[in-house]
Coordinates of C-alpha atoms in Angstrom, one line a residue:
Chain A
M1 CA 0.0 0.0 0.0
S2 CA 1.2 3.5 -0.8
V3 CA 2.4 5.8 1.9
V4 CA -0.3 8.4 1.2
S5 CA -3.7 7.7 -0.2
V6 CA -6.7 9.9 -0.9
T7 CA -10.4 9.5 0.0
P8 CA -13.0 9.9 -2.7
A9 CA -14.2 13.2 -1.1
A10 CA -10.6 14.5 -1.1
A11 CA -10.1 13.4 -4.7
D12 CA -13.2 15.4 -5.6
L13 CA -11.8 18.5 -3.9
I14 CA -8.4 18.0 -5.5
R15 CA -10.1 17.8 -9.0
S16 CA -12.1 21.0 -8.3
L17 CA -9.0 22.9 -7.0
R18 CA -7.0 21.7 -10.0
G19 CA -9.6 23.1 -12.3
R20 CA -9.4 26.5 -10.7
H21 CA -5.7 26.8 -9.7
G22 CA -3.8 24.5 -12.0
P23 CA -1.3 21.9 -10.9
L24 CA -1.2 21.3 -7.1
M25 CA 1.1 20.1 -4.4
F26 CA 0.8 19.2 -0.7
H27 CA 3.1 19.9 2.2
Q28 CA 2.3 18.3 5.5
S29 CA 2.5 20.8 8.4
G30 CA 3.5 20.5 12.0
G31 CA 3.2 22.7 15.1
C32 CA 0.4 24.8 16.4
C33 CA -3.0 26.1 15.3
D34 CA -3.4 24.5 11.9
G35 CA -0.4 22.2 12.4
S36 CA -0.5 18.5 11.6
A37 CA -2.8 19.4 8.6
P38 CA -1.8 19.0 5.0
M39 CA -1.4 22.3 3.1
C40 CA -2.5 22.3 -0.5
Y41 CA -0.8 24.9 -2.8
P42 CA -0.3 25.6 -6.5
A43 CA 2.6 23.3 -7.5
G44 CA 5.9 25.1 -6.8
E45 CA 4.3 27.7 -4.5
F46 CA 6.1 26.2 -1.6
R47 CA 9.7 25.6 -2.2
T48 CA 10.8 22.2 -1.0
G49 CA 14.5 21.6 -0.3
S50 CA 17.0 19.2 1.2
S51 CA 15.1 19.2 4.5
D52 CA 12.0 17.7 2.8
V53 CA 11.0 14.3 1.6
L54 CA 8.7 13.5 -1.3
L55 CA 6.3 10.9 0.2
A56 CA 4.0 10.3 -2.8
S57 CA 3.0 11.4 -6.2
L58 CA -0.7 11.1 -5.9
V59 CA -2.6 9.9 -9.0
V60 CA -6.1 11.4 -8.9
D61 CA -8.6 10.5 -11.6
G62 CA -9.3 13.6 -13.8
V63 CA -6.1 15.3 -12.7
P64 CA -3.6 15.2 -15.6
E65 CA -0.4 15.3 -13.5
P66 CA 0.6 13.6 -10.3
V67 CA 0.1 15.7 -7.1
E68 CA 3.2 15.6 -5.0
F69 CA 2.9 15.1 -1.3
W70 CA 5.8 16.4 0.8
M71 CA 6.8 16.5 4.4
S72 CA 9.9 17.7 6.3
T73 CA 12.3 14.8 6.7
A74 CA 12.6 15.4 10.5
Q75 CA 8.8 15.1 10.8
W76 CA 8.6 12.0 8.6
E77 CA 11.2 10.3 10.9
L78 CA 8.5 10.5 13.6
W79 CA 5.6 9.5 11.3
K80 CA 7.2 6.8 9.1
H81 CA 5.6 3.9 11.0
T82 CA 2.2 5.2 9.9
R83 CA 0.4 5.5 6.6
L84 CA -1.6 8.6 5.7
T85 CA -5.0 9.2 4.1
V86 CA -5.9 12.6 2.9
D87 CA -9.5 13.3 3.7
V88 CA -11.6 16.4 3.8
V89 CA -13.9 17.9 6.5
P90 CA -16.0 21.1 6.8
G91 CA -13.7 23.8 8.2
R92 CA -11.5 26.6 7.1
G93 CA -8.0 26.1 8.5
S94 CA -5.8 29.0 9.2
G95 CA -2.9 28.6 6.8
F96 CA -2.6 29.5 3.1
S97 CA -4.2 26.2 1.9
L98 CA -6.2 26.6 -1.2
E99 CA -9.4 24.9 -0.1
A100 CA -10.1 27.0 3.0
P101 CA -12.3 29.6 1.2
D102 CA -14.6 26.7 0.1
G103 CA -15.4 26.0 3.8
L104 CA -13.5 22.8 3.6
R105 CA -10.3 21.6 5.1
F106 CA -8.0 18.7 4.1
L107 CA -7.4 16.4 7.1
I108 CA -4.9 13.5 7.6
R109 CA -6.2 10.3 8.9
S110 CA -3.5 7.9 9.9
H111 CA -3.1 4.1 10.5
L112 CA -0.2 1.9 11.4
A113 CA 1.9 0.5 8.6
A114 CA 1.2 -3.2 8.1
Chain B
M1 CA -22.5 30.3 39.5
T2 CA -23.2 33.0 36.9
R3 CA -24.3 32.3 33.5
Y4 CA -23.7 35.2 31.1
D5 CA -26.1 35.7 28.2
A6 CA -24.9 35.2 24.7
P7 CA -23.5 38.5 23.5
T8 CA -25.7 40.9 21.5
H9 CA -23.1 43.5 20.8
W10 CA -22.1 42.1 17.4
Q11 CA -22.8 43.9 14.2
S12 CA -24.5 41.7 11.6
R13 CA -21.5 42.3 9.3
Y14 CA -17.9 43.4 9.6
D15 CA -16.1 45.1 6.8
H16 CA -12.4 45.8 6.6
F17 CA -11.0 48.7 8.7
I18 CA -8.8 50.8 6.5
G19 CA -7.6 54.3 7.0
G20 CA -9.8 54.9 10.0
E21 CA -13.1 53.7 8.5
Y22 CA -14.9 50.6 7.5
V23 CA -14.5 49.7 3.9
K24 CA -16.5 47.1 1.9
P25 CA -14.5 44.3 0.4
H26 CA -13.3 44.8 -3.2
G27 CA -14.8 41.5 -4.2
G28 CA -18.1 42.1 -2.5
D29 CA -18.0 38.8 -0.7
Y30 CA -18.5 37.9 3.0
F31 CA -18.0 34.7 4.9
E32 CA -20.0 33.3 7.8
N33 CA -18.6 33.3 11.3
P34 CA -20.0 30.6 13.6
T35 CA -19.6 30.3 17.3
P36 CA -18.1 27.0 18.4
V37 CA -20.3 27.1 21.4
T38 CA -23.4 26.1 19.4
G39 CA -22.1 25.9 15.8
Q40 CA -24.5 28.7 14.8
T41 CA -23.4 31.7 12.7
F42 CA -23.6 35.0 14.6
T43 CA -22.1 37.5 12.1
E44 CA -20.5 37.6 8.6
V45 CA -17.2 39.1 7.8
A46 CA -15.7 40.7 4.7
R47 CA -13.7 38.3 2.5
G48 CA -10.5 40.2 1.8
T49 CA -8.4 39.8 -1.3
A50 CA -5.3 41.4 -2.7
P51 CA -6.9 44.8 -3.7
D52 CA -8.1 45.1 -0.1
V53 CA -4.6 44.4 1.2
E54 CA -3.2 47.0 -1.2
K55 CA -5.7 49.6 0.0
A56 CA -4.8 48.9 3.6
L57 CA -1.1 49.2 2.8
D58 CA -1.8 52.5 1.1
A59 CA -3.5 53.8 4.2
A60 CA -0.7 52.4 6.5
H61 CA 2.0 54.0 4.3
G62 CA 0.1 57.3 4.4
A63 CA 0.1 57.2 8.2
A64 CA 3.4 55.6 9.1
D65 CA 5.7 58.6 8.8
A66 CA 3.7 60.9 11.0
W67 CA 3.0 58.1 13.5
G68 CA 6.7 57.2 13.7
R69 CA 7.5 60.8 14.5
T70 CA 5.1 61.2 17.4
S71 CA 6.8 61.4 20.7
V72 CA 7.1 58.3 22.7
A73 CA 5.1 60.0 25.4
E74 CA 2.2 60.5 23.0
R75 CA 2.3 56.9 21.8
A76 CA 2.5 55.6 25.3
L77 CA -0.5 57.7 26.3
I78 CA -2.5 56.2 23.5
L79 CA -1.6 52.7 24.5
N80 CA -2.5 53.4 28.1
R81 CA -5.9 54.9 26.9
I82 CA -6.5 51.7 24.9
A83 CA -5.8 49.7 28.1
D84 CA -8.2 52.0 30.1
R85 CA -11.0 51.4 27.6
M86 CA -10.4 47.7 27.7
Q87 CA -10.5 47.8 31.5
E88 CA -13.8 49.6 31.5
N89 CA -15.2 47.0 29.1
L90 CA -13.4 43.9 30.4
E91 CA -16.6 41.9 30.8
S92 CA -18.0 42.5 27.4
L93 CA -14.6 41.8 25.8
A94 CA -14.4 38.6 27.7
I95 CA -17.8 37.5 26.6
A96 CA -17.1 38.4 23.0
E97 CA -13.9 36.3 22.9
T98 CA -15.6 33.4 24.7
W99 CA -18.5 33.4 22.3
E100 CA -16.2 33.5 19.2
N101 CA -13.5 31.1 20.4
G102 CA -15.4 28.8 22.7
K103 CA -13.2 29.1 25.7
P104 CA -14.6 29.3 29.3
I105 CA -15.5 32.8 30.5
R106 CA -13.5 32.2 33.7
E107 CA -10.4 32.2 31.5
T108 CA -11.2 35.3 29.4
M109 CA -12.2 37.2 32.5
A110 CA -9.2 36.3 34.6
A111 CA -6.5 35.7 32.0
D112 CA -7.0 36.7 28.3
I113 CA -8.4 40.2 28.7
P114 CA -6.5 41.3 31.8
L115 CA -3.3 40.1 30.2
A116 CA -4.1 42.0 27.1
I117 CA -4.8 45.2 29.1
D118 CA -1.5 44.8 31.0
H119 CA 0.4 44.2 27.7
F120 CA -0.6 47.6 26.3
R121 CA 0.4 49.2 29.6
Y122 CA 3.7 47.3 29.6
F123 CA 4.7 48.5 26.2
A124 CA 3.5 52.0 27.0
G125 CA 6.1 51.9 29.8
A126 CA 8.8 50.1 27.9
I127 CA 8.8 52.6 25.0
R128 CA 9.1 55.5 27.4
A129 CA 12.1 53.9 29.1
Q130 CA 13.8 52.6 25.9
E131 CA 17.1 54.4 25.2
G132 CA 19.5 54.4 22.3
S133 CA 23.2 54.0 23.1
L134 CA 26.5 55.7 22.4
G135 CA 29.8 54.1 22.1
E136 CA 33.1 55.9 22.5
I137 CA 35.1 54.4 19.6
D138 CA 38.1 56.6 20.5
D139 CA 38.6 60.1 21.9
D140 CA 37.2 61.8 18.8
T141 CA 34.8 59.3 17.4
I142 CA 31.4 58.4 18.8
A143 CA 28.9 55.8 17.6
Y144 CA 25.3 56.8 18.3
H145 CA 22.6 54.2 18.0
F146 CA 19.0 55.3 17.5
H147 CA 15.9 53.2 17.4
E148 CA 13.7 53.9 14.4
P149 CA 10.4 52.3 13.5
L150 CA 10.4 49.9 10.6
G151 CA 7.5 51.6 8.9
V152 CA 4.6 49.4 7.9
V153 CA 4.4 45.9 9.3
G154 CA 2.1 43.0 8.5
Q155 CA 0.7 40.8 11.3
I156 CA -1.2 37.5 11.0
I157 CA -3.0 36.5 14.1
P158 CA -4.0 33.0 15.3
W159 CA -7.5 32.0 16.5
N160 CA -6.7 30.5 19.9
F161 CA -6.5 33.9 21.8
P162 CA -8.0 36.3 19.3
I163 CA -7.6 39.5 21.3
L164 CA -4.6 38.6 23.4
M165 CA -2.5 37.3 20.4
A166 CA -3.4 40.4 18.5
T167 CA -2.3 42.5 21.5
W168 CA 1.0 40.6 21.7
K169 CA 1.8 41.8 18.2
L170 CA 0.0 45.1 18.1
A171 CA 1.3 46.6 21.4
P172 CA 5.1 46.5 20.6
A173 CA 4.6 47.4 16.9
L174 CA 2.5 50.5 17.7
A175 CA 4.7 51.5 20.7
A176 CA 7.7 51.3 18.4
G177 CA 6.0 53.7 16.0
N178 CA 4.9 51.4 13.2
A179 CA 1.7 51.4 11.2
V180 CA 0.1 48.0 11.0
V181 CA -1.9 45.9 8.6
L182 CA -3.4 43.1 10.6
K183 CA -5.2 40.0 9.4
P184 CA -7.2 38.2 12.1
A185 CA -7.7 34.4 11.9
E186 CA -10.5 33.4 9.6
Q187 CA -12.0 31.3 12.5
T188 CA -12.1 34.2 14.9
P189 CA -12.2 37.5 13.0
A190 CA -15.0 39.3 14.9
S191 CA -13.8 39.8 18.5
I192 CA -10.9 42.1 17.3
H193 CA -13.6 44.2 15.6
Y194 CA -15.5 44.4 18.8
W195 CA -12.3 45.5 20.5
L196 CA -11.8 48.0 17.7
S197 CA -15.3 49.5 18.3
L198 CA -14.0 50.5 21.8
V199 CA -10.7 52.0 20.9
A200 CA -10.7 53.0 17.2
D201 CA -11.1 56.7 18.0
L202 CA -7.8 56.7 20.0
L203 CA -5.6 55.9 17.0
P204 CA -4.9 58.2 14.1
P205 CA -6.4 56.9 10.8
G206 CA -4.2 54.5 9.0
V207 CA -2.1 53.5 11.9
L208 CA -4.0 50.3 12.4
N209 CA -5.7 48.6 9.5
I210 CA -7.5 45.3 9.7
V211 CA -8.2 43.2 6.6
N212 CA -10.3 40.1 7.2
G213 CA -10.2 37.0 5.1
F214 CA -8.6 33.6 4.3
G215 CA -4.9 32.9 4.4
V216 CA -4.6 32.2 0.7
E217 CA -6.6 35.2 -0.4
A218 CA -5.7 37.9 2.2
G219 CA -2.8 36.5 4.2
K220 CA -0.6 35.6 1.2
P221 CA -0.8 39.1 -0.4
L222 CA 0.1 40.6 2.9
A223 CA 3.0 38.3 3.7
S224 CA 4.4 38.4 0.2
S225 CA 4.1 42.2 -0.2
A226 CA 7.3 44.2 -0.9
R227 CA 5.5 47.0 0.9
V228 CA 5.7 45.5 4.4
A229 CA 9.0 46.0 6.3
K230 CA 8.4 42.9 8.5
V231 CA 5.9 40.1 8.9
A232 CA 4.9 38.6 12.2
F233 CA 3.1 35.3 12.2
T234 CA 1.9 32.8 14.8
G235 CA 0.8 29.4 13.4
E236 CA 2.4 26.2 12.1
T237 CA 5.6 25.2 10.5
T238 CA 4.6 24.9 6.8
T239 CA 3.0 28.3 6.7
G240 CA 5.9 29.6 8.8
R241 CA 8.3 28.4 6.2
L242 CA 6.2 29.7 3.3
I243 CA 6.1 33.2 5.0
M244 CA 9.9 33.0 5.3
Q245 CA 10.1 32.1 1.6
Y246 CA 8.0 35.1 0.7
A247 CA 10.0 37.4 3.0
S248 CA 13.2 36.1 1.4
E249 CA 12.0 37.4 -1.9
N250 CA 11.8 40.9 -0.5
I251 CA 14.7 40.5 2.0
K252 CA 12.4 41.3 4.9
P253 CA 12.6 40.0 8.5
V254 CA 10.0 37.8 10.1
T255 CA 9.2 36.8 13.6
L256 CA 7.5 33.4 13.9
E257 CA 5.9 31.5 16.7
L258 CA 5.1 28.0 15.4
G259 CA 4.1 25.9 18.4
G260 CA 5.6 23.1 20.4
K261 CA 5.1 19.9 22.2
S262 CA 5.9 21.0 25.7
P263 CA 7.1 18.6 28.3
N264 CA 5.8 19.0 31.9
I265 CA 8.3 17.2 34.2
F266 CA 7.3 16.0 37.7
F267 CA 10.2 14.8 39.9
D268 CA 9.7 12.3 42.7
D269 CA 10.1 14.9 45.4
V270 CA 6.9 16.7 44.3
S271 CA 5.0 13.9 46.2
A272 CA 7.3 14.1 49.3
A273 CA 4.5 15.7 51.2
S274 CA 0.7 15.9 50.8
D275 CA 0.6 19.7 50.9
E276 CA -0.2 22.9 49.0
F277 CA 2.7 22.4 46.7
L278 CA 1.6 18.9 45.6
D279 CA -1.9 20.3 45.0
K280 CA -0.3 23.1 42.9
A281 CA 1.7 20.5 40.9
L282 CA -1.5 18.5 40.2
E283 CA -3.1 21.6 38.9
G284 CA 0.0 22.1 36.8
F285 CA -0.5 18.7 35.3
T286 CA -4.1 19.5 34.5
M287 CA -3.1 22.7 32.7
F288 CA -3.1 20.7 29.5
A289 CA -6.8 21.4 29.4
L290 CA -6.5 25.2 29.7
N291 CA -8.1 26.8 26.7
Q292 CA -9.1 23.3 25.6
G293 CA -5.5 22.6 24.9
E294 CA -5.4 25.1 22.1
V295 CA -2.2 26.8 23.4
C296 CA 1.1 26.7 21.6
T297 CA 2.7 25.8 25.0
C298 CA 0.1 23.2 26.0
P299 CA 1.9 20.9 28.4
S300 CA 0.9 18.0 26.3
R301 CA 3.6 15.6 27.4
A302 CA 3.7 14.8 31.1
L303 CA 7.0 13.1 32.3
I304 CA 6.6 11.6 35.7
Q305 CA 9.5 10.2 37.7
Q306 CA 9.3 6.5 38.4
G307 CA 9.3 6.7 42.2
H308 CA 6.0 8.4 42.5
Y309 CA 4.6 7.6 39.1
S310 CA 1.6 5.5 40.1
D311 CA 0.5 7.7 42.9
F312 CA 1.0 11.0 41.2
L313 CA -0.7 9.7 38.0
A314 CA -3.7 8.3 39.8
A315 CA -4.1 11.7 41.5
A316 CA -3.7 13.5 38.2
V317 CA -6.4 11.3 36.6
D318 CA -8.7 12.1 39.4
R319 CA -8.0 15.8 39.0
T320 CA -8.6 15.6 35.3
K321 CA -11.9 13.8 35.8
A322 CA -13.0 16.7 38.0
I323 CA -12.7 19.2 35.1
V324 CA -16.1 20.7 34.6
A325 CA -17.3 20.8 31.0
G326 CA -20.2 23.0 30.2
H327 CA -21.5 26.1 28.6
P328 CA -18.5 28.4 28.1
L329 CA -20.4 31.4 29.4
D330 CA -21.1 29.6 32.7
T331 CA -18.5 30.7 35.3
D332 CA -18.3 27.2 36.7
T333 CA -17.2 25.8 33.4
M334 CA -13.5 24.8 33.2
I335 CA -13.4 23.5 29.7
G336 CA -15.4 24.9 26.8
A337 CA -15.5 24.2 23.0
Q338 CA -12.8 23.6 20.5
A339 CA -12.6 26.6 18.2
S340 CA -13.7 25.0 15.0
N341 CA -15.0 21.9 13.4
D342 CA -11.7 21.2 11.6
Q343 CA -9.9 21.5 14.9
L344 CA -12.3 19.0 16.4
E345 CA -11.9 16.6 13.6
K346 CA -8.1 16.8 13.8
I347 CA -8.2 16.1 17.6
L348 CA -10.4 13.1 17.0
S349 CA -8.0 11.8 14.3
Y350 CA -5.2 11.9 17.0
L351 CA -7.4 10.1 19.5
D352 CA -7.6 7.4 16.9
I353 CA -3.9 7.1 16.0
G354 CA -3.0 7.2 19.7
R355 CA -5.1 4.2 20.3
Q356 CA -3.8 2.4 17.2
E357 CA -0.2 3.0 18.4
G358 CA -1.1 1.3 21.7
A359 CA -1.3 4.3 24.0
K360 CA -3.6 3.5 26.9
V361 CA -6.5 5.9 27.5
L362 CA -6.6 6.6 31.2
T363 CA -9.6 9.0 31.0
G364 CA -11.5 10.7 28.2
G365 CA -10.8 9.8 24.6
S366 CA -13.9 10.9 22.9
R367 CA -16.0 13.8 21.6
A368 CA -18.3 15.1 24.3
D369 CA -22.0 15.8 23.6
L370 CA -23.1 18.3 26.2
G371 CA -26.7 18.2 25.1
G372 CA -29.3 20.9 24.2
E373 CA -28.0 23.8 22.2
L374 CA -24.4 22.7 22.9
S375 CA -24.9 19.5 20.8
G376 CA -24.0 21.5 17.7
G377 CA -20.7 22.7 19.3
Y378 CA -17.3 21.2 19.2
Y379 CA -16.5 19.6 22.6
V380 CA -13.8 17.0 23.5
E381 CA -13.3 15.1 26.8
P382 CA -10.1 15.9 28.6
T383 CA -7.9 12.9 27.7
I384 CA -4.9 11.3 29.2
F385 CA -2.9 8.9 27.1
E386 CA -0.2 6.7 28.7
G387 CA 2.5 5.5 26.3
D388 CA 6.0 6.1 24.9
N389 CA 7.6 9.3 23.7
S390 CA 8.1 7.8 20.2
M391 CA 4.4 7.7 19.6
R392 CA 2.8 10.4 17.4
V393 CA 0.6 11.6 20.2
F394 CA 3.9 12.4 22.0
Q395 CA 5.4 14.1 19.0
E396 CA 2.8 16.3 17.4
E397 CA 0.9 19.3 18.7
I398 CA -2.7 18.0 18.8
F399 CA -3.9 21.4 20.0
G400 CA -6.6 19.8 22.0
P401 CA -7.2 18.8 25.7
V402 CA -4.9 15.7 25.3
V403 CA -1.9 14.9 27.4
S404 CA 0.5 12.0 26.8
V405 CA 2.2 10.6 29.9
T406 CA 5.4 8.6 30.3
S407 CA 7.9 8.0 33.1
F408 CA 11.6 8.8 33.5
A409 CA 14.3 7.4 35.7
D410 CA 16.5 10.4 36.6
L411 CA 17.4 14.0 35.6
D412 CA 19.4 12.9 32.5
D413 CA 16.6 10.7 31.4
A414 CA 14.0 13.4 31.9
V415 CA 16.1 15.9 29.9
K416 CA 16.7 13.4 27.1
T417 CA 13.0 12.7 26.7
A418 CA 12.0 16.4 27.1
N419 CA 14.4 17.3 24.3
D420 CA 13.4 14.4 22.0
T421 CA 11.1 16.6 20.0
L422 CA 11.2 18.9 16.9
Y423 CA 10.0 21.8 19.0
G424 CA 11.2 23.9 21.9
L425 CA 8.7 26.5 22.9
G426 CA 7.7 25.8 26.5
A427 CA 8.4 23.3 29.3
G428 CA 7.5 22.8 32.9
V429 CA 9.7 21.6 35.8
W430 CA 8.2 20.6 39.2
T431 CA 10.5 19.8 42.1
R432 CA 11.2 20.9 45.7
D433 CA 14.9 20.8 45.0
M434 CA 16.3 24.1 43.6
N435 CA 19.4 22.5 42.2
T436 CA 17.3 20.0 40.2
A437 CA 15.1 22.8 39.0
Y438 CA 18.0 24.8 37.8
R439 CA 19.8 22.0 36.1
A440 CA 16.7 20.7 34.4
G441 CA 15.6 24.2 33.3
R442 CA 19.0 25.0 31.8
A443 CA 19.2 21.7 30.0
I444 CA 15.8 21.8 28.3
Q445 CA 16.0 23.2 24.9
A446 CA 13.0 25.5 25.1
G447 CA 12.5 29.2 25.1
R448 CA 10.4 29.2 28.4
V449 CA 10.8 26.8 31.3
W450 CA 8.1 27.3 33.8
T451 CA 9.6 26.3 37.1
N452 CA 7.0 25.2 39.7
C453 CA 4.3 27.0 37.7
Y454 CA 2.8 26.7 34.3
H455 CA 0.8 28.7 31.8
A456 CA 1.7 32.1 33.3
Y457 CA 2.1 34.8 30.6
P458 CA 3.1 38.0 32.3
A459 CA 4.4 40.9 30.2
H460 CA 8.2 41.2 30.8
A461 CA 8.9 37.5 30.6
A462 CA 10.3 36.7 27.1
F463 CA 8.4 34.2 25.1
G464 CA 9.5 32.4 22.0
G465 CA 10.9 29.2 20.6
Y466 CA 14.0 27.1 20.1
K467 CA 14.4 24.6 17.3
Q468 CA 11.3 24.5 15.0
S469 CA 9.2 26.6 17.3
G470 CA 10.1 29.8 15.7
I471 CA 12.1 33.0 15.7
G472 CA 11.8 36.0 18.0
R473 CA 10.8 36.8 21.6
E474 CA 7.4 38.3 22.3
N475 CA 6.0 39.6 25.6
H476 CA 9.2 41.4 26.5
K477 CA 10.7 44.8 25.8
M478 CA 13.2 43.0 23.5
M479 CA 10.3 42.6 21.1
L480 CA 10.5 46.3 20.5
E481 CA 13.7 45.7 18.6
H482 CA 12.0 43.2 16.4
Y483 CA 9.9 46.2 15.2
Q484 CA 12.7 48.7 14.9
Q485 CA 15.7 49.6 12.7
T486 CA 18.9 50.5 14.3
K487 CA 20.4 53.8 13.0
N488 CA 24.0 54.3 13.6
L489 CA 25.5 57.8 13.3
L490 CA 29.2 57.4 13.4
V491 CA 30.5 60.9 14.2
S492 CA 34.1 62.3 14.1
Y493 CA 34.8 65.2 16.4
S494 CA 38.4 65.5 15.0
T495 CA 39.5 68.1 12.4
Q496 CA 42.5 66.0 11.4
K497 CA 42.5 64.2 8.0
L498 CA 43.3 60.5 7.9
G499 CA 46.2 61.0 5.5
F500 CA 45.3 58.3 3.0
F501 CA 44.9 60.8 0.1

């Protein structure tokens, strides 16, 4: 099983955001407030670097290119025994994630790696 | 017991506050603002976009020069008058913040609003007392150092203490002579406008501008603008990094407060007597539930020494079970509502992964349904996990009323576990031995180590993070310098040439 998967509801939202904003990316946050939530940006908006790890290139039906899912390497060290599912719930977050104005917020659900 | 009525002082709609007056949003759109107490919308708020931010920046730039040239006595007087107005309206401000954020009225009445009032007074005093310096380079050469305001600064405020967090940023920025464009959190945009209704007449037009809206639509244009001299942000790591990236494009400074996973350490000697101090330490443990755990320094890891582990933990579980959940406007209520639905969902996702990882639930562990009108609100039971520091519930800021407990053998072991985290914002140390307290406090890699206390936030105690918890120190006069330039005049009082040419 892949490290990161996407629920049907999250896939719908990704397709919708792709239509409005072009190619997308995720970076998983940590820390306070909206921390521990995945941030969705236009691809390239957030500059990843040597302190980040690419966890998955998500294939979403109806989205022409893979959607990269990134996390800081230090955080992944603490998460690597779990597998992540991108879901979506009503909410508005507090970062710069693209879906917040829709009244929706991406959310990570986790389970232990087999 | 007193039960305050739901506030009625809200306007039905809040626009942007720009140049001393309310201005409709450029895009014409508004978003609903629900109270987490019941989940019901109580006002709507302008949905800001880049043109609104530009308009606010125009107003701020128009006001910054004159404001920066006012005497420190005048600026201090204005800050003190703001504090006076807040003092006169303490109760209505507390009710407003409780209604918008969901926190218990006992906290807003006794902590949030009084701290905010004192913060304005502190920086009113600090700016009066601040001095430049002069250095005698040699007999004829003097280096003078002057503090100058940065000009126009951008501030992005979190939702966990809507008025207090805005005050932490506003008071030093205004005292230092800057004009401000502030974006409140999209979860809690209204209480700052209620505050503004009390104090707006005290500030010259354009000195304080508030643009509401979502991060991606209003926060980003503010944080990435070349027209702000500095950006201050409290939030999480990814957005913190993104703001640093934007600032790097413009070579602007930032201050960031990005949260933590604070250890709260209880040495064996805490239980040496059954006395007031033990009682205080047990309250210190229970501080994880303050503000529903929605505090960057939530003591969300409790490290208990092995000798008294079982007894202390049993008492701590009892203390936690005694936390009174209820209507946030009831003065008996100790824990209120989480601030938003997405925050509630995130906490529940951590209660799930904690169980999957094998952490033992000692109390709580579920969403709470408080019945009646509160059924639509966002309530979580205070929860104690027992487990291992490698578990994700020990490593991530859940931002809910959840503490994860483990044991330690000795001082070195306690420090090792305490520092085994990406963050370093706060920590607590509880012991009757001053040498242990000192050694632990110095060894913990965190910006604030509460020693035999927790969750005190007085002005004049520096607050900020080590490691991934951020950059800068709020709450202290040193924050003034985060809002100031240093001007050096290097002056020669000699008439003699150097002789090079």
